[in-house]
Coordinates of C-alpha atoms and ligand atoms in Angstrom, one line a residue:
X17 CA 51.2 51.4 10.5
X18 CA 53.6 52.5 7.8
X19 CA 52.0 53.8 4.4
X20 CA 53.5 51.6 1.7
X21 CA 53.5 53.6 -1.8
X22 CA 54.4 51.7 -5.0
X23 CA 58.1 52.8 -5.2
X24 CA 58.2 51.3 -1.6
X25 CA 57.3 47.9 -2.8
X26 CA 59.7 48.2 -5.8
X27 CA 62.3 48.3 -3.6
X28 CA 61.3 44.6 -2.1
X29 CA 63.0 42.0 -3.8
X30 CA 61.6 40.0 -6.9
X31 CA 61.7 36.9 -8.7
X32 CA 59.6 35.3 -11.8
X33 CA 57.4 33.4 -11.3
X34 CA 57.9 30.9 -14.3
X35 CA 59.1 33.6 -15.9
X36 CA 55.3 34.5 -16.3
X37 CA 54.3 36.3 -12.9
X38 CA 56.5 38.7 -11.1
X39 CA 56.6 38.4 -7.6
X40 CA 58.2 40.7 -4.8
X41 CA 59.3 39.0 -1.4
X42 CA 56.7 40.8 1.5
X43 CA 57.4 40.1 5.2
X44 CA 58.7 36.5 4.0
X45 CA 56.3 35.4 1.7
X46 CA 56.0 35.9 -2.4
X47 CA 53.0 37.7 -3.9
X48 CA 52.2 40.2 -6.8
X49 CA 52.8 43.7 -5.8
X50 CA 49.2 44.9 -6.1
X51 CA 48.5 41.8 -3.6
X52 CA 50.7 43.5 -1.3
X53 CA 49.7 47.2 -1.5
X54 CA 45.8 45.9 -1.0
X55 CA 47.1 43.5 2.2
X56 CA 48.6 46.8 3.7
X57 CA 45.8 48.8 3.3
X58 CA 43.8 45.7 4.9
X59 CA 46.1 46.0 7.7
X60 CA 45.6 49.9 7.7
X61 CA 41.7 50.1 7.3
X62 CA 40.3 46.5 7.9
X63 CA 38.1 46.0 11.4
X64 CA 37.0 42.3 11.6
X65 CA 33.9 42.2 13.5
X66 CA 33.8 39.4 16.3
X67 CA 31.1 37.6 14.2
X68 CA 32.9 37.9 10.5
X69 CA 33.9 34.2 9.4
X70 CA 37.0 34.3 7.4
X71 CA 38.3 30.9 5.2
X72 CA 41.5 31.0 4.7
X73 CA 43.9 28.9 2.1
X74 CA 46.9 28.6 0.1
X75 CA 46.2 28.7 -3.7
X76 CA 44.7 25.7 -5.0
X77 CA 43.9 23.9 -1.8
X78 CA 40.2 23.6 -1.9
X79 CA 39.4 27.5 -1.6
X80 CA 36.4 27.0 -4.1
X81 CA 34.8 24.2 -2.2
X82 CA 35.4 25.7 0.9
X83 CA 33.8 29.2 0.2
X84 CA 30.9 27.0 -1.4
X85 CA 30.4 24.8 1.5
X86 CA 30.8 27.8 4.0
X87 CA 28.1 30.1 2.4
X88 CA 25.5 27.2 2.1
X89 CA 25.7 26.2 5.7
X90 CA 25.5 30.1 6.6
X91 CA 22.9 30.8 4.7
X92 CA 21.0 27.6 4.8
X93 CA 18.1 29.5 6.6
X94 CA 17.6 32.3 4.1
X95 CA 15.1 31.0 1.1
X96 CA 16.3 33.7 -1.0
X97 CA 19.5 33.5 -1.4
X98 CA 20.6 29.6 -0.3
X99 CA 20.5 28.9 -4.1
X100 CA 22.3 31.8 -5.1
X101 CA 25.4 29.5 -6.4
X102 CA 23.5 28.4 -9.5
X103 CA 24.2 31.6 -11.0
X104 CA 26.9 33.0 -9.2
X105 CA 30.7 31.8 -9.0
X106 CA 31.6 30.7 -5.2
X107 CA 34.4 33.5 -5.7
X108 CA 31.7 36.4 -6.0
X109 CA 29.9 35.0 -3.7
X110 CA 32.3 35.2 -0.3
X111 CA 34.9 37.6 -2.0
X112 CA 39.1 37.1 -1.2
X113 CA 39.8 40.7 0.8
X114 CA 43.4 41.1 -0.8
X115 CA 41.9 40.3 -4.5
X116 CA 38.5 42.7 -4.5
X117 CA 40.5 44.7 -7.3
X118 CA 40.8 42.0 -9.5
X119 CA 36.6 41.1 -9.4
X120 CA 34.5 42.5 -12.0
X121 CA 31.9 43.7 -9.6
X122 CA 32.4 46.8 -7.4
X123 CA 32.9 44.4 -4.0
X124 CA 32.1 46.6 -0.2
X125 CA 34.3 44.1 2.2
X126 CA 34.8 47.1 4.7
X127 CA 30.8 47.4 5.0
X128 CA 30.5 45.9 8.5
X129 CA 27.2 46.5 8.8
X130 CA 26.4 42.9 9.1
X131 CA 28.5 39.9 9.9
X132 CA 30.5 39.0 6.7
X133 CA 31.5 35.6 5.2
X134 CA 35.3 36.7 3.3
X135 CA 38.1 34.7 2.4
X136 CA 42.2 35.4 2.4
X137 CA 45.2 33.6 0.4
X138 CA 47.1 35.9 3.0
X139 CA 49.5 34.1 5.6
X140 CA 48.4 34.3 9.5
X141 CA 50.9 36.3 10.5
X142 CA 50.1 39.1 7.1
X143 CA 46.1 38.8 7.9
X144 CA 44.9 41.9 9.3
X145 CA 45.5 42.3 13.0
X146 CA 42.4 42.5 14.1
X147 CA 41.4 39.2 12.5
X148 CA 43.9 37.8 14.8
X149 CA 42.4 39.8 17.7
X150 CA 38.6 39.6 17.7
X151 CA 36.3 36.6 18.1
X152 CA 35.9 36.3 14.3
X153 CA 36.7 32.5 13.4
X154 CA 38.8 31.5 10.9
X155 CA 38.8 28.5 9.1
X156 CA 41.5 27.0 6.8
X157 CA 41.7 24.8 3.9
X158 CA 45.2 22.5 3.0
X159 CA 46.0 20.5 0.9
X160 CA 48.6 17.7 -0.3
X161 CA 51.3 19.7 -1.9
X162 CA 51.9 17.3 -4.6
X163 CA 48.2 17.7 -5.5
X164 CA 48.2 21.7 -4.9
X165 CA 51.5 22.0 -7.3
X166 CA 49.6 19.8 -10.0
X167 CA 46.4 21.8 -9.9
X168 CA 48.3 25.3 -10.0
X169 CA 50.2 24.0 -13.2
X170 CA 46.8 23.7 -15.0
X171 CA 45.2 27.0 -13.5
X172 CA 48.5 29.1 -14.8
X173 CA 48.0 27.0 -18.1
X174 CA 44.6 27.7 -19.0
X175 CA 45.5 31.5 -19.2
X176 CA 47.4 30.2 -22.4
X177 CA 46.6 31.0 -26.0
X178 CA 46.2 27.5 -27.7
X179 CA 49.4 28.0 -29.9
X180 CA 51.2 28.7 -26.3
X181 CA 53.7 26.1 -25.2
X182 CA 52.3 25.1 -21.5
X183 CA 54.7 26.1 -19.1
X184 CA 57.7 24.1 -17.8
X185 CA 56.8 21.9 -15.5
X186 CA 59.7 21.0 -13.6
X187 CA 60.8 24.6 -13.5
X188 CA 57.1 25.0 -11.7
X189 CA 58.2 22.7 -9.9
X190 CA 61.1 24.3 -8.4
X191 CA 59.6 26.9 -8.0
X192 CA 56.9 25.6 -5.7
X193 CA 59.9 23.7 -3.7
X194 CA 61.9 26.9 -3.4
X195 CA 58.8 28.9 -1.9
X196 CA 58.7 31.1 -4.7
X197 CA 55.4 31.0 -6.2
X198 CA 52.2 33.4 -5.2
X199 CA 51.6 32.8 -1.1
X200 CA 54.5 31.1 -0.6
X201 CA 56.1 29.4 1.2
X202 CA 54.1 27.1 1.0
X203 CA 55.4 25.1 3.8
X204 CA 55.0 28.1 6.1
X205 CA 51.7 29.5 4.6
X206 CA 50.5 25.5 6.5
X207 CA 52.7 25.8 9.5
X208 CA 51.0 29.4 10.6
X209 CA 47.7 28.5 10.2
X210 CA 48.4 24.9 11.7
X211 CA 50.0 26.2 14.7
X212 CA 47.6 29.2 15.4
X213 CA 44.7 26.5 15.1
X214 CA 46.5 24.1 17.9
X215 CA 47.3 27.1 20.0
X216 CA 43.2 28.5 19.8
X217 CA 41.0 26.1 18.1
X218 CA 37.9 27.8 18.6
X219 CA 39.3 30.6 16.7
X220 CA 40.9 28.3 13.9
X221 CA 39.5 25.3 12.6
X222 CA 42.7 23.3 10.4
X223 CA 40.6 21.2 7.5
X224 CA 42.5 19.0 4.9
X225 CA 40.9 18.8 1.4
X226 CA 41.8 15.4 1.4
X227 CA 39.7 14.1 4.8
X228 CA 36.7 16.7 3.3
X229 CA 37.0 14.2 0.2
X230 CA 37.0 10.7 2.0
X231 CA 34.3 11.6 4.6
X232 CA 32.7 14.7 3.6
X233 CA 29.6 14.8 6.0
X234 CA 31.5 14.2 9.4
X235 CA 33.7 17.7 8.0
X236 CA 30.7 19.7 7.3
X237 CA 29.2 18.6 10.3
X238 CA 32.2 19.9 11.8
X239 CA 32.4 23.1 10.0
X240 CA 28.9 24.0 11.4
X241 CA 29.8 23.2 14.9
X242 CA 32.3 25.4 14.6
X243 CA 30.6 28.3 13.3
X244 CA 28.1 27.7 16.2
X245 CA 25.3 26.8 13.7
X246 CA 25.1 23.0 13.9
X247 CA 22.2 21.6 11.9
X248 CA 19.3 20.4 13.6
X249 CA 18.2 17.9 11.2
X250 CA 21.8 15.6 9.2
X251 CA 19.8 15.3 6.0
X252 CA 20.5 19.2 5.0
X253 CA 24.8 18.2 5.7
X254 CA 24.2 15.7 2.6
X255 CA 22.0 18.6 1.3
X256 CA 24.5 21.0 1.1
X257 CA 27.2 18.3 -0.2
X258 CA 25.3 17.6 -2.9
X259 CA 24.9 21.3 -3.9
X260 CA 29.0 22.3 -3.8
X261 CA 29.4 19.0 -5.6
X262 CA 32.3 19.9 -8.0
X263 CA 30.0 18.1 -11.1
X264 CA 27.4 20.5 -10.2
X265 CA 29.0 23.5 -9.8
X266 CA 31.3 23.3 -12.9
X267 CA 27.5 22.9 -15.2
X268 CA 26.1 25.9 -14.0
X269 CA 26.4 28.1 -17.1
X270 CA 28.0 30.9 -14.6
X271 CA 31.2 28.8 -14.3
X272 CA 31.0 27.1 -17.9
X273 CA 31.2 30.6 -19.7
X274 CA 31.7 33.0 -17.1
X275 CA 34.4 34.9 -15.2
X276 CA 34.8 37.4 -12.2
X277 CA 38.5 37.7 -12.0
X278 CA 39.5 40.1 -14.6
X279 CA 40.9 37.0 -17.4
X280 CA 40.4 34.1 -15.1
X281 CA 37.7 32.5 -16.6
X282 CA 35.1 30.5 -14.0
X283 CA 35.5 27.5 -15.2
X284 CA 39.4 27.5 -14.8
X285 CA 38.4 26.8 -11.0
X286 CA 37.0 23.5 -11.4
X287 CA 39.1 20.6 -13.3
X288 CA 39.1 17.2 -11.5
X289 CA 38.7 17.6 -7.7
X290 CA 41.0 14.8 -7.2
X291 CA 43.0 13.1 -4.5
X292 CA 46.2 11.5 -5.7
X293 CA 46.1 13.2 -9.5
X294 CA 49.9 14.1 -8.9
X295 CA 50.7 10.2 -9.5
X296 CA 49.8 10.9 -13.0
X297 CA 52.3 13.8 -13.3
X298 CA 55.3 13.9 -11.0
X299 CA 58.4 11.9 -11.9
X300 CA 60.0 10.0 -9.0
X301 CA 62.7 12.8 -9.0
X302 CA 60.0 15.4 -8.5
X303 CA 58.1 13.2 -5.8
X304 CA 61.5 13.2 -3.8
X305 CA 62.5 16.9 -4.4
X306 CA 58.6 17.7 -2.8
X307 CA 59.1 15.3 0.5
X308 CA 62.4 16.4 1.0
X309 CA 61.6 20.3 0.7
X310 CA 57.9 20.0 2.0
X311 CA 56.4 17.0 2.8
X312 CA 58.8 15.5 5.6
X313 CA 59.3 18.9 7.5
X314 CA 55.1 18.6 7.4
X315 CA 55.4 15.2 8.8
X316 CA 57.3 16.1 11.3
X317 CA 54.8 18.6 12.6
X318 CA 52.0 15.8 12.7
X319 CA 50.6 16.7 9.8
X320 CA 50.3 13.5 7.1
X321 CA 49.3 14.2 3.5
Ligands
PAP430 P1 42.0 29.0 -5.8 O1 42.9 29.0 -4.6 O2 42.6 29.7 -7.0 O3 40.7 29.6 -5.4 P2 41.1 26.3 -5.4 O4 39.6 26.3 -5.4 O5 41.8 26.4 -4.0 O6 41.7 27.5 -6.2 O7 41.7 25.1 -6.1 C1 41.1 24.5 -7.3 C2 41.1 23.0 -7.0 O8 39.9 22.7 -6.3 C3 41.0 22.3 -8.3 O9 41.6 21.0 -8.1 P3 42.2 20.1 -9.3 O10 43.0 21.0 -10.2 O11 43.1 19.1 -8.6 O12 41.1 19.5 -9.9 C4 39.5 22.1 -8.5 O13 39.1 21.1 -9.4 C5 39.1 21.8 -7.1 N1 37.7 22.1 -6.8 C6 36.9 23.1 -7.2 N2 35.7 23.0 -6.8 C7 35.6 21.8 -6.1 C8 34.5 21.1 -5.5 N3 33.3 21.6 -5.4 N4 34.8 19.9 -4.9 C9 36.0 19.4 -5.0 N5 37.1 20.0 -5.5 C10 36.9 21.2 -6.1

């Protein structure tokens, strides 16, 4: 594996991210530089242990939820801990490998003395080889784009002073058409995952934010057969829904006041947990420049947002 130094990586090309973020082009997909030097040392020094559980998502697809649901129904057997998200933030909690530098807390994801519970923004084909390789399952998380695009505007707002203008939103836009925002492509960040998940899906389980919102119990049922720890008794499904609810989790004083990314502030991860918010936003010019750069070429694969 080649040994990527910084001047390495400023040799990949870049792009602004709204102007705000800049962004280097890695193996066909956009992310921050530091993103990429910690996914190559993943890929150096990373050894996923058949029973790891990775969640896996594009930004702003339901990564919160997910990682809450996830750790309850691992954990629903251990007293000690199974309330632990009342005072900790679900991103402490199950920590994203490629982002441990960014957390407040000193974060051991190579420790592999026991099975782990992680999470990674990182494409299929960038995760570390032997995710792809061992038994460890992998579950993703999309998302409606035109609902993903909305909810990333606000997060990159809220990082603004209150006399700061909020960014452009059809430049945002564009940018989340052209594939040139953090992850992206978005249309191919989807497509790897989604085709992985046909090809093997007892490796990868595909889940949609949107069918986790209309039926909730029949996916965390599902979630649990998949991990091979299906609950004996249904009640504890609605259990565990009731404890990720987002109107829970966003009162916990953790993720009113708190933070554990270095100036993301908890509570920027929990705003509405809607489906369909983007009617309230998008202009019928922006709904046709989404389906025609993303949502038709998802159709197409048999995916329906
Ligand atoms: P991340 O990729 O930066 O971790 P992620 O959690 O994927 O962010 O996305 C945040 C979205 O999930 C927000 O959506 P919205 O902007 O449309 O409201 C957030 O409100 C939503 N969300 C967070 N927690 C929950 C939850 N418990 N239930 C439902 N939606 C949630």
């Amino acid at each position: 594996m080649q040994r990527w130094t910084d001047s390495r990586i400023a040799e990949l090309p870049r792009t602004h991210f709204i102007e705000a973020l800049k962004l280097v082009e890695w193996e066909g997909y956009w992310c921050m530089p530091p993103i990429v030097k910690a996914a190559v040392a993943l890929q150096n020094n990373f050894e996923a242990r058949n029973d790891d559980v990775f969640l896996a998502s594009c930004a702003k697809t339901g990564t919160t939820w997910l990682k809450s649901l996830a750790f309850c129904i691992m954990q629903r057997q251990n007293h000690q801990i199974v309330d632990a998200l009342t005072l900790e933030n679900p991103h402490f909690l199950v920590p994203t490998v490629e982002a441990v530098a960014y957390s407040d807390k000193t974060i051991d994801i190579f420790d592999a003395s026991a099975a782990r519970l992680l999470h990674t923004h990182l494409p299929h084909a960038l995760v570390p080889d032997s995710v792809r390789s061992t038994l460890c399952k992998i579950i993703y998380i999309a998302r409606n784009p035109k609902d993903t695009v909305v909810s990333s505007w606000h997060f990159f707002n809220s990082f603004l002073r209150r006399d700061e203008e909020l960014f452009p939103f059809e430049k945002f836009i564009d940018c989340f058409c052209s594939g040139k925002h953090p992850y992206g492509p978005f249309l191919e960040h989807v497509m790897g995952y989604w085709e992985e998940s046909k090809k093997n899906p007892k490796k990868i389980l595909f889940l949609k934010y949107e069918e986790l919102k209309i039926d909730p119990k029949t996916q965390v049922l599902k979630i649990a057969e998949f991990l091979e720890r299906p609950f004996e008794d249904d009640t504890k499904a609605d259990e565990i829904l009731s404890r990720c609810s987002i109107e829970r989790l966003k009162n916990f004083e953790v993720n009113k006041s708190g933070s554990h990314f270095v100036d993301t502030p908890n509570s920027s991860f929990f705003r509405k947990g809607e489906v369909g918010d983007w009617n309230n936003y998008l202009t019928s010019e922006m709904e046709m420049k989404i389906d025609n750069t993303i949502c038709l070429k998802l159709r197409d694969l048999g995916l329906y947002f």
